[in-house]
PDB file of C-alpha atoms in Angstrom:
ATOM      1  CA  UNK A 259     -31.059   5.059 -12.328  1.00  0.00           C
ATOM      2  CA  UNK A 260     -26.927   4.751 -12.957  1.00  0.00           C
ATOM      3  CA  UNK A 261     -24.849   7.269 -12.229  1.00  0.00           C
ATOM      4  CA  UNK A 262     -21.433   8.261 -13.938  1.00  0.00           C
ATOM      5  CA  UNK A 263     -18.141   9.853 -12.713  1.00  0.00           C
ATOM      6  CA  UNK A 264     -15.808  11.272 -15.132  1.00  0.00           C
ATOM      7  CA  UNK A 265     -12.394  10.268 -13.891  1.00  0.00           C
ATOM      8  CA  UNK A 266      -9.603  13.029 -14.929  1.00  0.00           C
ATOM      9  CA  UNK A 267      -7.008  10.954 -13.012  1.00  0.00           C
ATOM     10  CA  UNK A 268      -6.972   8.328 -15.607  1.00  0.00           C
ATOM     11  CA  UNK A 269      -5.419   8.551 -18.859  1.00  0.00           C
ATOM     12  CA  UNK A 270      -5.329   6.465 -22.311  1.00  0.00           C
ATOM     13  CA  UNK A 271      -2.322   4.735 -24.106  1.00  0.00           C
ATOM     14  CA  UNK A 272      -2.943   2.976 -27.241  1.00  0.00           C
ATOM     15  CA  UNK A 273      -0.688   0.159 -28.439  1.00  0.00           C
ATOM     16  CA  UNK A 274      -1.395  -0.714 -32.202  1.00  0.00           C
ATOM     17  CA  UNK A 275       0.509  -2.839 -34.568  1.00  0.00           C
ATOM     18  CA  UNK A 276       1.008  -6.354 -35.881  1.00  0.00           C
ATOM     19  CA  UNK A 277       3.131  -7.079 -32.614  1.00  0.00           C
ATOM     20  CA  UNK A 278       0.923  -5.525 -30.040  1.00  0.00           C
ATOM     21  CA  UNK A 279      -0.407  -8.336 -28.118  1.00  0.00           C
ATOM     22  CA  UNK A 280       3.014 -10.260 -28.283  1.00  0.00           C
ATOM     23  CA  UNK A 281       4.752  -7.142 -27.326  1.00  0.00           C
ATOM     24  CA  UNK A 282       2.103  -6.699 -24.207  1.00  0.00           C
ATOM     25  CA  UNK A 283       2.268 -10.157 -23.396  1.00  0.00           C
ATOM     26  CA  UNK A 284       5.731 -10.711 -22.561  1.00  0.00           C
ATOM     27  CA  UNK A 285       5.417  -7.355 -19.906  1.00  0.00           C
ATOM     28  CA  UNK A 286       2.121  -7.582 -17.906  1.00  0.00           C
ATOM     29  CA  UNK A 287       0.494 -10.009 -15.446  1.00  0.00           C
ATOM     30  CA  UNK A 288      -2.269 -10.862 -17.238  1.00  0.00           C
ATOM     31  CA  UNK A 289      -3.018 -12.959 -20.671  1.00  0.00           C
ATOM     32  CA  UNK A 290      -3.532 -10.371 -23.296  1.00  0.00           C
ATOM     33  CA  UNK A 291      -4.614 -13.147 -25.737  1.00  0.00           C
ATOM     34  CA  UNK A 292      -8.061 -12.821 -23.814  1.00  0.00           C
ATOM     35  CA  UNK A 293      -8.790  -9.240 -24.691  1.00  0.00           C
ATOM     36  CA  UNK A 294     -11.318  -8.852 -27.258  1.00  0.00           C
ATOM     37  CA  UNK A 295     -14.053  -6.693 -28.453  1.00  0.00           C
ATOM     38  CA  UNK A 296     -16.100  -8.361 -25.430  1.00  0.00           C
ATOM     39  CA  UNK A 297     -13.575  -8.948 -22.893  1.00  0.00           C
ATOM     40  CA  UNK A 298     -11.387  -6.443 -20.976  1.00  0.00           C
ATOM     41  CA  UNK A 299      -8.521  -7.547 -18.457  1.00  0.00           C
ATOM     42  CA  UNK A 300      -6.873  -5.755 -15.488  1.00  0.00           C
ATOM     43  CA  UNK A 301      -3.066  -6.092 -15.470  1.00  0.00           C
ATOM     44  CA  UNK A 302       0.159  -4.778 -13.750  1.00  0.00           C
ATOM     45  CA  UNK A 303       3.572  -3.879 -15.232  1.00  0.00           C
ATOM     46  CA  UNK A 304       6.029  -5.000 -12.510  1.00  0.00           C
ATOM     47  CA  UNK A 305       9.994  -4.238 -11.967  1.00  0.00           C
ATOM     48  CA  UNK A 306      12.192  -7.029 -12.987  1.00  0.00           C
ATOM     49  CA  UNK A 307      12.074  -8.117  -9.114  1.00  0.00           C
ATOM     50  CA  UNK A 308       8.533  -8.406  -9.074  1.00  0.00           C
ATOM     51  CA  UNK A 309       7.544  -5.296  -7.254  1.00  0.00           C
ATOM     52  CA  UNK A 310       4.472  -3.230  -8.272  1.00  0.00           C
ATOM     53  CA  UNK A 311       5.004  -0.274 -11.121  1.00  0.00           C
ATOM     54  CA  UNK A 312       1.650   0.544 -12.923  1.00  0.00           C
ATOM     55  CA  UNK A 313      -1.834  -1.327 -13.240  1.00  0.00           C
ATOM     56  CA  UNK A 314      -4.323  -0.545 -15.812  1.00  0.00           C
ATOM     57  CA  UNK A 315      -7.270  -2.056 -17.602  1.00  0.00           C
ATOM     58  CA  UNK A 316      -6.764  -3.315 -21.171  1.00  0.00           C
ATOM     59  CA  UNK A 317      -9.774  -2.999 -23.682  1.00  0.00           C
ATOM     60  CA  UNK A 318     -10.071  -3.490 -27.477  1.00  0.00           C
ATOM     61  CA  UNK A 319     -11.448  -0.734 -29.741  1.00  0.00           C
ATOM     62  CA  UNK A 320     -11.200  -0.570 -33.468  1.00  0.00           C
ATOM     63  CA  UNK A 321      -8.405  -2.721 -33.499  1.00  0.00           C
ATOM     64  CA  UNK A 322      -6.423  -1.025 -30.884  1.00  0.00           C
ATOM     65  CA  UNK A 323      -5.613  -2.241 -27.245  1.00  0.00           C
ATOM     66  CA  UNK A 324      -6.483   0.973 -25.005  1.00  0.00           C
ATOM     67  CA  UNK A 325      -4.966   1.276 -21.751  1.00  0.00           C
ATOM     68  CA  UNK A 326      -6.724   2.845 -18.947  1.00  0.00           C
ATOM     69  CA  UNK A 327      -4.073   3.948 -16.371  1.00  0.00           C
ATOM     70  CA  UNK A 328      -3.040   6.948 -14.189  1.00  0.00           C
ATOM     71  CA  UNK A 329      -2.916  10.009 -15.787  1.00  0.00           C
ATOM     72  CA  UNK A 330      -0.243  11.617 -13.557  1.00  0.00           C
ATOM     73  CA  UNK A 331       2.262   8.662 -14.521  1.00  0.00           C
ATOM     74  CA  UNK A 332       1.325   7.932 -17.945  1.00  0.00           C
ATOM     75  CA  UNK A 333       4.369   9.659 -19.623  1.00  0.00           C
ATOM     76  CA  UNK A 334       6.470   7.571 -17.359  1.00  0.00           C
ATOM     77  CA  UNK A 335       4.715   4.205 -18.137  1.00  0.00           C
ATOM     78  CA  UNK A 336       4.883   4.955 -22.118  1.00  0.00           C
ATOM     79  CA  UNK A 337       8.668   5.747 -21.702  1.00  0.00           C
ATOM     80  CA  UNK A 338       9.278   2.416 -20.248  1.00  0.00           C
ATOM     81  CA  UNK A 339       6.742   0.481 -22.497  1.00  0.00           C
ATOM     82  CA  UNK A 340       9.070   2.222 -25.486  1.00  0.00           C
ATOM     83  CA  UNK A 341      12.227   0.815 -23.706  1.00  0.00           C
ATOM     84  CA  UNK A 342      11.194  -2.793 -24.468  1.00  0.00           C
ATOM     85  CA  UNK A 343      10.052  -1.969 -28.033  1.00  0.00           C
ATOM     86  CA  UNK A 344      13.174  -3.278 -29.517  1.00  0.00           C
ATOM     87  CA  UNK A 345      12.064  -4.433 -33.116  1.00  0.00           C
ATOM     88  CA  UNK A 346       8.650  -4.919 -32.427  1.00  0.00           C
ATOM     89  CA  UNK A 347       6.146  -3.795 -34.824  1.00  0.00           C
ATOM     90  CA  UNK A 348       4.284  -1.891 -32.252  1.00  0.00           C
ATOM     91  CA  UNK A 349       3.475   2.072 -31.541  1.00  0.00           C
ATOM     92  CA  UNK A 350       2.654   3.156 -28.120  1.00  0.00           C
ATOM     93  CA  UNK A 351       0.731   6.526 -28.172  1.00  0.00           C
ATOM     94  CA  UNK A 352      -0.870   8.980 -25.602  1.00  0.00           C
ATOM     95  CA  UNK A 353      -4.335   9.453 -26.845  1.00  0.00           C
ATOM     96  CA  UNK A 354      -5.502  10.832 -23.476  1.00  0.00           C
ATOM     97  CA  UNK A 355      -6.974  13.846 -25.334  1.00  0.00           C
ATOM     98  CA  UNK A 356      -9.042  12.108 -27.665  1.00  0.00           C
ATOM     99  CA  UNK A 357     -10.857   9.926 -24.647  1.00  0.00           C
ATOM    100  CA  UNK A 358     -12.515  10.206 -21.316  1.00  0.00           C
ATOM    101  CA  UNK A 359     -12.521   7.664 -18.767  1.00  0.00           C
ATOM    102  CA  UNK A 360     -16.259   7.034 -16.866  1.00  0.00           C
ATOM    103  CA  UNK A 361     -17.121   5.006 -14.203  1.00  0.00           C
ATOM    104  CA  UNK A 362     -20.928   3.995 -14.188  1.00  0.00           C
ATOM    105  CA  UNK A 363     -22.641   2.740 -11.027  1.00  0.00           C
ATOM    106  CA  UNK A 364     -25.828   2.174  -9.649  1.00  0.00           C
ATOM    107  CA  UNK A 365     -28.856  -0.327  -9.878  1.00  0.00           C
ATOM    108  CA  UNK A 366     -28.441  -2.473 -13.132  1.00  0.00           C
ATOM    109  CA  UNK A 367     -25.408  -0.125 -14.466  1.00  0.00           C
ATOM    110  CA  UNK A 368     -23.915  -3.138 -16.674  1.00  0.00           C
ATOM    111  CA  UNK A 369     -27.596  -3.692 -18.102  1.00  0.00           C
ATOM    112  CA  UNK A 370     -28.065  -0.053 -18.853  1.00  0.00           C
ATOM    113  CA  UNK A 371     -24.916  -0.424 -21.193  1.00  0.00           C
ATOM    114  CA  UNK A 372     -26.104  -3.656 -22.821  1.00  0.00           C
ATOM    115  CA  UNK A 373     -23.500  -6.092 -20.609  1.00  0.00           C
ATOM    116  CA  UNK A 374     -24.070  -8.645 -18.425  1.00  0.00           C
ATOM    117  CA  UNK A 375     -22.583  -8.163 -15.080  1.00  0.00           C
ATOM    118  CA  UNK A 376     -19.759 -10.662 -15.017  1.00  0.00           C
ATOM    119  CA  UNK A 377     -16.373  -9.089 -14.452  1.00  0.00           C
ATOM    120  CA  UNK A 378     -14.473  -7.957 -17.738  1.00  0.00           C
ATOM    121  CA  UNK A 379     -17.402  -8.215 -20.200  1.00  0.00           C
ATOM    122  CA  UNK A 380     -17.106  -5.427 -22.798  1.00  0.00           C
ATOM    123  CA  UNK A 381     -18.916  -4.077 -25.690  1.00  0.00           C
ATOM    124  CA  UNK A 382     -17.982  -1.438 -28.498  1.00  0.00           C
ATOM    125  CA  UNK A 383     -20.136   1.605 -28.330  1.00  0.00           C
ATOM    126  CA  UNK A 384     -19.947   4.372 -30.950  1.00  0.00           C
ATOM    127  CA  UNK A 385     -16.859   6.276 -29.902  1.00  0.00           C
ATOM    128  CA  UNK A 386     -14.970   3.684 -27.795  1.00  0.00           C
ATOM    129  CA  UNK A 387     -15.937   0.743 -25.503  1.00  0.00           C
ATOM    130  CA  UNK A 388     -17.610  -0.021 -22.263  1.00  0.00           C
ATOM    131  CA  UNK A 389     -16.997  -3.096 -19.713  1.00  0.00           C
ATOM    132  CA  UNK A 390     -18.059  -4.340 -16.417  1.00  0.00           C
ATOM    133  CA  UNK A 391     -14.867  -3.867 -14.223  1.00  0.00           C
ATOM    134  CA  UNK A 392     -12.714  -6.583 -14.763  1.00  0.00           C
ATOM    135  CA  UNK A 393     -11.427  -6.628 -11.114  1.00  0.00           C
ATOM    136  CA  UNK A 394     -14.903  -6.825  -9.022  1.00  0.00           C
ATOM    137  CA  UNK A 395     -18.550  -6.599 -11.064  1.00  0.00           C
ATOM    138  CA  UNK A 396     -19.478  -4.700  -7.695  1.00  0.00           C
ATOM    139  CA  UNK A 397     -17.907  -1.462  -8.881  1.00  0.00           C
ATOM    140  CA  UNK A 398     -20.029  -1.199 -12.109  1.00  0.00           C
ATOM    141  CA  UNK A 399     -18.779  -0.461 -15.406  1.00  0.00           C
ATOM    142  CA  UNK A 400     -16.132   1.902 -16.865  1.00  0.00           C
ATOM    143  CA  UNK A 401     -16.186   3.546 -20.417  1.00  0.00           C
ATOM    144  CA  UNK A 402     -13.569   4.789 -22.598  1.00  0.00           C
ATOM    145  CA  UNK A 403     -15.452   7.246 -24.869  1.00  0.00           C
ATOM    146  CA  UNK A 404     -14.040   9.429 -27.568  1.00  0.00           C
ATOM    147  CA  UNK A 405     -14.031  13.092 -26.357  1.00  0.00           C
ATOM    148  CA  UNK A 406     -16.257  14.201 -29.003  1.00  0.00           C
ATOM    149  CA  UNK A 407     -18.985  11.678 -28.451  1.00  0.00           C
ATOM    150  CA  UNK A 408     -18.969  11.959 -24.494  1.00  0.00           C
ATOM    151  CA  UNK A 409     -22.005  14.449 -24.118  1.00  0.00           C
ATOM    152  CA  UNK A 410     -24.125  12.180 -26.496  1.00  0.00           C
ATOM    153  CA  UNK A 411     -23.170   8.895 -24.831  1.00  0.00           C
ATOM    154  CA  UNK A 412     -24.190  10.394 -21.480  1.00  0.00           C
ATOM    155  CA  UNK A 413     -27.657  11.769 -22.739  1.00  0.00           C
ATOM    156  CA  UNK A 414     -28.685   8.625 -24.597  1.00  0.00           C
ATOM    157  CA  UNK A 415     -28.300   6.467 -21.380  1.00  0.00           C
ATOM    158  CA  UNK A 416     -30.035   9.068 -19.068  1.00  0.00           C
ATOM    159  CA  UNK A 417     -26.768   9.029 -16.821  1.00  0.00           C
ATOM    160  CA  UNK A 418     -26.564  11.235 -13.627  1.00  0.00           C
ATOM    161  CA  UNK A 419     -23.325  12.680 -12.489  1.00  0.00           C
ATOM    162  CA  UNK A 420     -22.387  11.666  -9.300  1.00  0.00           C
ATOM    163  CA  UNK A 421     -19.108  12.205  -7.246  1.00  0.00           C
ATOM    164  CA  UNK A 422     -15.327  11.030  -7.009  1.00  0.00           C
ATOM    165  CA  UNK A 423     -15.838  10.561  -3.202  1.00  0.00           C
ATOM    166  CA  UNK A 424     -18.880   8.298  -3.843  1.00  0.00           C
ATOM    167  CA  UNK A 425     -17.272   6.010  -6.058  1.00  0.00           C
ATOM    168  CA  UNK A 426     -13.876   6.093  -3.783  1.00  0.00           C
ATOM    169  CA  UNK A 427     -16.431   4.801  -0.964  1.00  0.00           C
ATOM    170  CA  UNK A 428     -17.519   2.251  -2.755  1.00  0.00           C
ATOM    171  CA  UNK A 429     -14.237   0.752  -4.184  1.00  0.00           C
ATOM    172  CA  UNK A 430     -12.891   1.053  -0.643  1.00  0.00           C
ATOM    173  CA  UNK A 431     -15.547  -1.051   0.852  1.00  0.00           C
ATOM    174  CA  UNK A 432     -14.934  -3.733  -1.772  1.00  0.00           C
ATOM    175  CA  UNK A 433     -11.248  -3.459  -0.936  1.00  0.00           C
ATOM    176  CA  UNK A 434      -9.994  -2.785  -4.324  1.00  0.00           C
ATOM    177  CA  UNK A 435      -7.049  -0.651  -4.542  1.00  0.00           C
ATOM    178  CA  UNK A 436      -6.473   2.439  -6.828  1.00  0.00           C
ATOM    179  CA  UNK A 437      -3.012   2.352  -8.355  1.00  0.00           C
ATOM    180  CA  UNK A 438       0.084   4.344  -6.568  1.00  0.00           C
ATOM    181  CA  UNK A 439      -2.576   5.635  -3.897  1.00  0.00           C
ATOM    182  CA  UNK A 440      -2.629   2.391  -2.426  1.00  0.00           C
ATOM    183  CA  UNK A 441       0.385   0.353  -3.684  1.00  0.00           C
ATOM    184  CA  UNK A 442       3.838   1.354  -3.097  1.00  0.00           C
ATOM    185  CA  UNK A 443       6.001   1.864  -6.230  1.00  0.00           C
ATOM    186  CA  UNK A 444       8.742  -0.582  -6.230  1.00  0.00           C
ATOM    187  CA  UNK A 445       7.609  -2.231  -2.923  1.00  0.00           C
ATOM    188  CA  UNK A 446       4.054  -3.735  -3.110  1.00  0.00           C
ATOM    189  CA  UNK A 447       3.676  -7.309  -4.373  1.00  0.00           C
ATOM    190  CA  UNK A 448       0.723  -7.780  -6.266  1.00  0.00           C
ATOM    191  CA  UNK A 449      -0.882 -10.847  -4.007  1.00  0.00           C
ATOM    192  CA  UNK A 450      -0.516  -8.116  -1.012  1.00  0.00           C
ATOM    193  CA  UNK A 451      -3.115  -6.188  -2.821  1.00  0.00           C
ATOM    194  CA  UNK A 452      -5.421  -8.752  -4.060  1.00  0.00           C
ATOM    195  CA  UNK A 453      -4.540  -9.220  -7.554  1.00  0.00           C
ATOM    196  CA  UNK A 454      -4.997 -12.815  -7.259  1.00  0.00           C
ATOM    197  CA  UNK A 455      -8.453 -12.737  -6.271  1.00  0.00           C
ATOM    198  CA  UNK A 456      -9.472  -9.353  -8.220  1.00  0.00           C
ATOM    199  CA  UNK A 457      -8.632 -10.849 -11.622  1.00  0.00           C
ATOM    200  CA  UNK A 458      -4.952  -9.321 -12.087  1.00  0.00           C
ATOM    201  CA  UNK A 459      -2.865 -12.084 -12.886  1.00  0.00           C
ATOM    202  CA  UNK A 460      -2.735 -15.272 -14.936  1.00  0.00           C
ATOM    203  CA  UNK A 461      -1.070 -18.243 -13.286  1.00  0.00           C
ATOM    204  CA  UNK A 462      -0.766 -19.927 -16.929  1.00  0.00           C
ATOM    205  CA  UNK A 463       0.359 -17.515 -19.228  1.00  0.00           C
ATOM    206  CA  UNK A 464       3.818 -17.978 -19.000  1.00  0.00           C
ATOM    207  CA  UNK A 465       6.696 -15.491 -18.410  1.00  0.00           C
ATOM    208  CA  UNK A 466       6.373 -11.775 -17.831  1.00  0.00           C
ATOM    209  CA  UNK A 467       8.487  -9.213 -16.289  1.00  0.00           C
ATOM    210  CA  UNK A 468       8.456 -10.041 -12.434  1.00  0.00           C
ATOM    211  CA  UNK A 469       6.454 -13.304 -12.875  1.00  0.00           C
ATOM    212  CA  UNK A 470       9.320 -15.419 -10.733  1.00  0.00           C
ATOM    213  CA  UNK A 471       8.556 -13.554  -7.630  1.00  0.00           C
ATOM    214  CA  UNK A 472       4.943 -13.498  -7.863  1.00  0.00           C
ATOM    215  CA  UNK A 473       4.603 -17.184  -8.759  1.00  0.00           C
ATOM    216  CA  UNK A 474       6.908 -17.937  -5.847  1.00  0.00           C
ATOM    217  CA  UNK A 475       4.907 -15.788  -3.486  1.00  0.00           C
ATOM    218  CA  UNK A 476       1.678 -17.438  -3.964  1.00  0.00           C
ATOM    219  CA  UNK A 477       2.959 -20.991  -4.127  1.00  0.00           C
ATOM    220  CA  UNK A 478       5.400 -20.621  -1.015  1.00  0.00           C
ATOM    221  CA  UNK A 479       2.468 -18.999   0.740  1.00  0.00           C
ATOM    222  CA  UNK A 480       4.783 -15.944   1.600  1.00  0.00           C
ATOM    223  CA  UNK A 481       2.291 -13.243   1.732  1.00  0.00           C
ATOM    224  CA  UNK A 482       3.148 -11.354   5.109  1.00  0.00           C
ATOM    225  CA  UNK A 483       0.863  -8.256   4.490  1.00  0.00           C
ATOM    226  CA  UNK A 484      -2.457  -7.509   2.812  1.00  0.00           C
ATOM    227  CA  UNK A 485      -4.481  -4.496   1.966  1.00  0.00           C
ATOM    228  CA  UNK A 486      -7.574  -4.454   3.505  1.00  0.00           C
ATOM    229  CA  UNK A 487     -10.831  -2.142   4.065  1.00  0.00           C
ATOM    230  CA  UNK A 488     -10.695  -0.537   7.613  1.00  0.00           C
ATOM    231  CA  UNK A 489     -13.890   1.614   9.260  1.00  0.00           C
ATOM    232  CA  UNK A 490     -13.254   4.604  11.410  1.00  0.00           C
ATOM    233  CA  UNK A 491     -15.152   4.007  14.209  1.00  0.00           C
ATOM    234  CA  UNK A 492     -14.441   7.113  15.791  1.00  0.00           C
ATOM    235  CA  UNK A 493     -12.017  10.395  15.500  1.00  0.00           C
ATOM    236  CA  UNK A 494     -11.005  11.799  11.849  1.00  0.00           C
ATOM    237  CA  UNK A 495      -9.727  10.249   8.853  1.00  0.00           C
ATOM    238  CA  UNK A 496      -5.938   9.588   9.603  1.00  0.00           C
ATOM    239  CA  UNK A 497      -4.124  10.794   6.402  1.00  0.00           C
ATOM    240  CA  UNK A 498      -2.158   8.467   4.022  1.00  0.00           C
ATOM    241  CA  UNK A 499       0.693   7.109   5.201  1.00  0.00           C
ATOM    242  CA  UNK A 500      -0.385   7.309   9.091  1.00  0.00           C
ATOM    243  CA  UNK A 501       1.044   4.433  10.824  1.00  0.00           C
ATOM    244  CA  UNK A 502      -1.710   1.642  12.236  1.00  0.00           C
ATOM    245  CA  UNK A 503      -1.112   0.698  15.906  1.00  0.00           C
ATOM    246  CA  UNK A 504      -2.274  -2.301  17.664  1.00  0.00           C
ATOM    247  CA  UNK A 505      -1.358  -1.273  21.322  1.00  0.00           C
ATOM    248  CA  UNK A 506       2.101   0.086  21.231  1.00  0.00           C
ATOM    249  CA  UNK A 507       2.984  -1.873  18.126  1.00  0.00           C
ATOM    250  CA  UNK A 508       3.152  -0.727  14.431  1.00  0.00           C
ATOM    251  CA  UNK A 509       0.977  -3.089  12.413  1.00  0.00           C
ATOM    252  CA  UNK A 510       0.061  -1.396   9.084  1.00  0.00           C
ATOM    253  CA  UNK A 511      -0.335   1.901   7.170  1.00  0.00           C
ATOM    254  CA  UNK A 512      -3.400   3.962   6.179  1.00  0.00           C
ATOM    255  CA  UNK A 513      -3.529   4.406   2.295  1.00  0.00           C
ATOM    256  CA  UNK A 514      -6.595   6.075   0.202  1.00  0.00           C
ATOM    257  CA  UNK A 515      -9.881   6.981   2.289  1.00  0.00           C
ATOM    258  CA  UNK A 516     -13.065   8.296   1.846  1.00  0.00           C
ATOM    259  CA  UNK A 517     -16.375   8.937   4.370  1.00  0.00           C
ATOM    260  CA  UNK A 518     -15.879   6.514   7.053  1.00  0.00           C
ATOM    261  CA  UNK A 519     -13.516   4.117   5.074  1.00  0.00           C
ATOM    262  CA  UNK A 520     -10.163   3.398   4.424  1.00  0.00           C
ATOM    263  CA  UNK A 521      -7.450   1.102   2.910  1.00  0.00           C
ATOM    264  CA  UNK A 522      -4.960   0.004   5.202  1.00  0.00           C
ATOM    265  CA  UNK A 523      -1.592  -2.360   4.295  1.00  0.00           C
ATOM    266  CA  UNK A 524      -1.825  -4.444   7.524  1.00  0.00           C
ATOM    267  CA  UNK A 525       0.215  -7.358   8.658  1.00  0.00           C
ATOM    268  CA  UNK A 526      -1.772 -10.617   7.924  1.00  0.00           C
ATOM    269  CA  UNK A 527      -1.377 -11.733  11.601  1.00  0.00           C
ATOM    270  CA  UNK A 528      -3.395  -9.076  12.806  1.00  0.00           C
ATOM    271  CA  UNK A 529      -6.493 -10.213  10.342  1.00  0.00           C
ATOM    272  CA  UNK A 530      -6.777 -13.720  11.942  1.00  0.00           C
ATOM    273  CA  UNK A 531      -9.318 -12.539  14.407  1.00  0.00           C
ATOM    274  CA  UNK A 532     -11.030  -9.571  12.638  1.00  0.00           C
ATOM    275  CA  UNK A 533     -13.803  -9.508  15.284  1.00  0.00           C
ATOM    276  CA  UNK A 534     -11.252  -8.207  18.106  1.00  0.00           C
ATOM    277  CA  UNK A 535      -8.709  -6.519  16.079  1.00  0.00           C
ATOM    278  CA  UNK A 536      -9.414  -3.163  16.835  1.00  0.00           C
ATOM    279  CA  UNK A 537      -6.534  -0.717  15.768  1.00  0.00           C
ATOM    280  CA  UNK A 538      -5.719   2.814  16.025  1.00  0.00           C
ATOM    281  CA  UNK A 539      -4.329   5.283  13.445  1.00  0.00           C
ATOM    282  CA  UNK A 540      -3.565   8.790  14.097  1.00  0.00           C
ATOM    283  CA  UNK A 541      -5.641   9.184  17.506  1.00  0.00           C
ATOM    284  CA  UNK A 542      -8.575   7.427  15.169  1.00  0.00           C
ATOM    285  CA  UNK A 543     -10.076   3.933  16.143  1.00  0.00           C
ATOM    286  CA  UNK A 544     -10.437   1.748  13.125  1.00  0.00           C
ATOM    287  CA  UNK A 545     -11.756  -1.659  12.507  1.00  0.00           C
ATOM    288  CA  UNK A 546     -10.590  -3.973   9.740  1.00  0.00           C
ATOM    289  CA  UNK A 547     -13.531  -5.326   7.338  1.00  0.00           C
ATOM    290  CA  UNK A 548     -12.710  -8.502   5.117  1.00  0.00           C
ATOM    291  CA  UNK A 549     -14.280  -8.148   1.620  1.00  0.00           C
ATOM    292  CA  UNK A 550     -16.238 -11.166   0.196  1.00  0.00           C
ATOM    293  CA  UNK A 551     -13.591 -11.817  -2.213  1.00  0.00           C
ATOM    294  CA  UNK A 552     -10.862 -12.610   0.089  1.00  0.00           C
ATOM    295  CA  UNK A 553      -9.782 -15.792   0.435  1.00  0.00           C
ATOM    296  CA  UNK A 554      -7.604 -15.974   3.737  1.00  0.00           C
TER     297      UNK A 554
END
């Protein structure tokens, strides 16, 4: 039976107007023209130098582009988008009070919502939109649902409430980052965080802010670090920011964690022999685990 987790850490921006798609297309890493009532994407907004600032889902509902993004950083994101509005006929509005963001996991979660399990597939529902997570279908589905329709949505689908930690554990095992918890602002390069393999970059869409560095990193093979799941073999969960050591040499840093798993940004050369890449962090022994989607 599918479970749901409401994500109070997420907010929703609405982008509407005749120029909405064109406006977003020139700013973000994925192809906004692909967004439709039956298709959702994951994308990032970068600095002009190609470093991470924000990432988000883009869904369509009732003709509006709905951006599922970090609630604590939503006001900053909205201000930055408005800086680039210029003469574009577009309105960017915080609609977080009108919507709730849910994750739906468990056996046949997508099927229960009338979706196939392909990443990014979407469907309109009363009060919003549901979609298979566009990063990795193994994360189940997400829903952006009108606040006034939330109880009815949950009851009609017989969903059972789960916990944020259970969802985080599933996410971390798959090696999927959670925004600024796992990616450093103005420092992380998208390919370090798996955006290529996790469907967050379109290489054919043309120019967007930060596109030059992102493309150069890919085609010149310049990725020196990767965000990887690590298993805590013994000891306590290291706090975010704890250095990861190999013998007496620092080779990375812990990011978010749940249960006995965490994400860590690690030097690529450490990952060349994963079976023997036993590391330490804050007195705990950890072992990197390559996710199924990783291509290196």
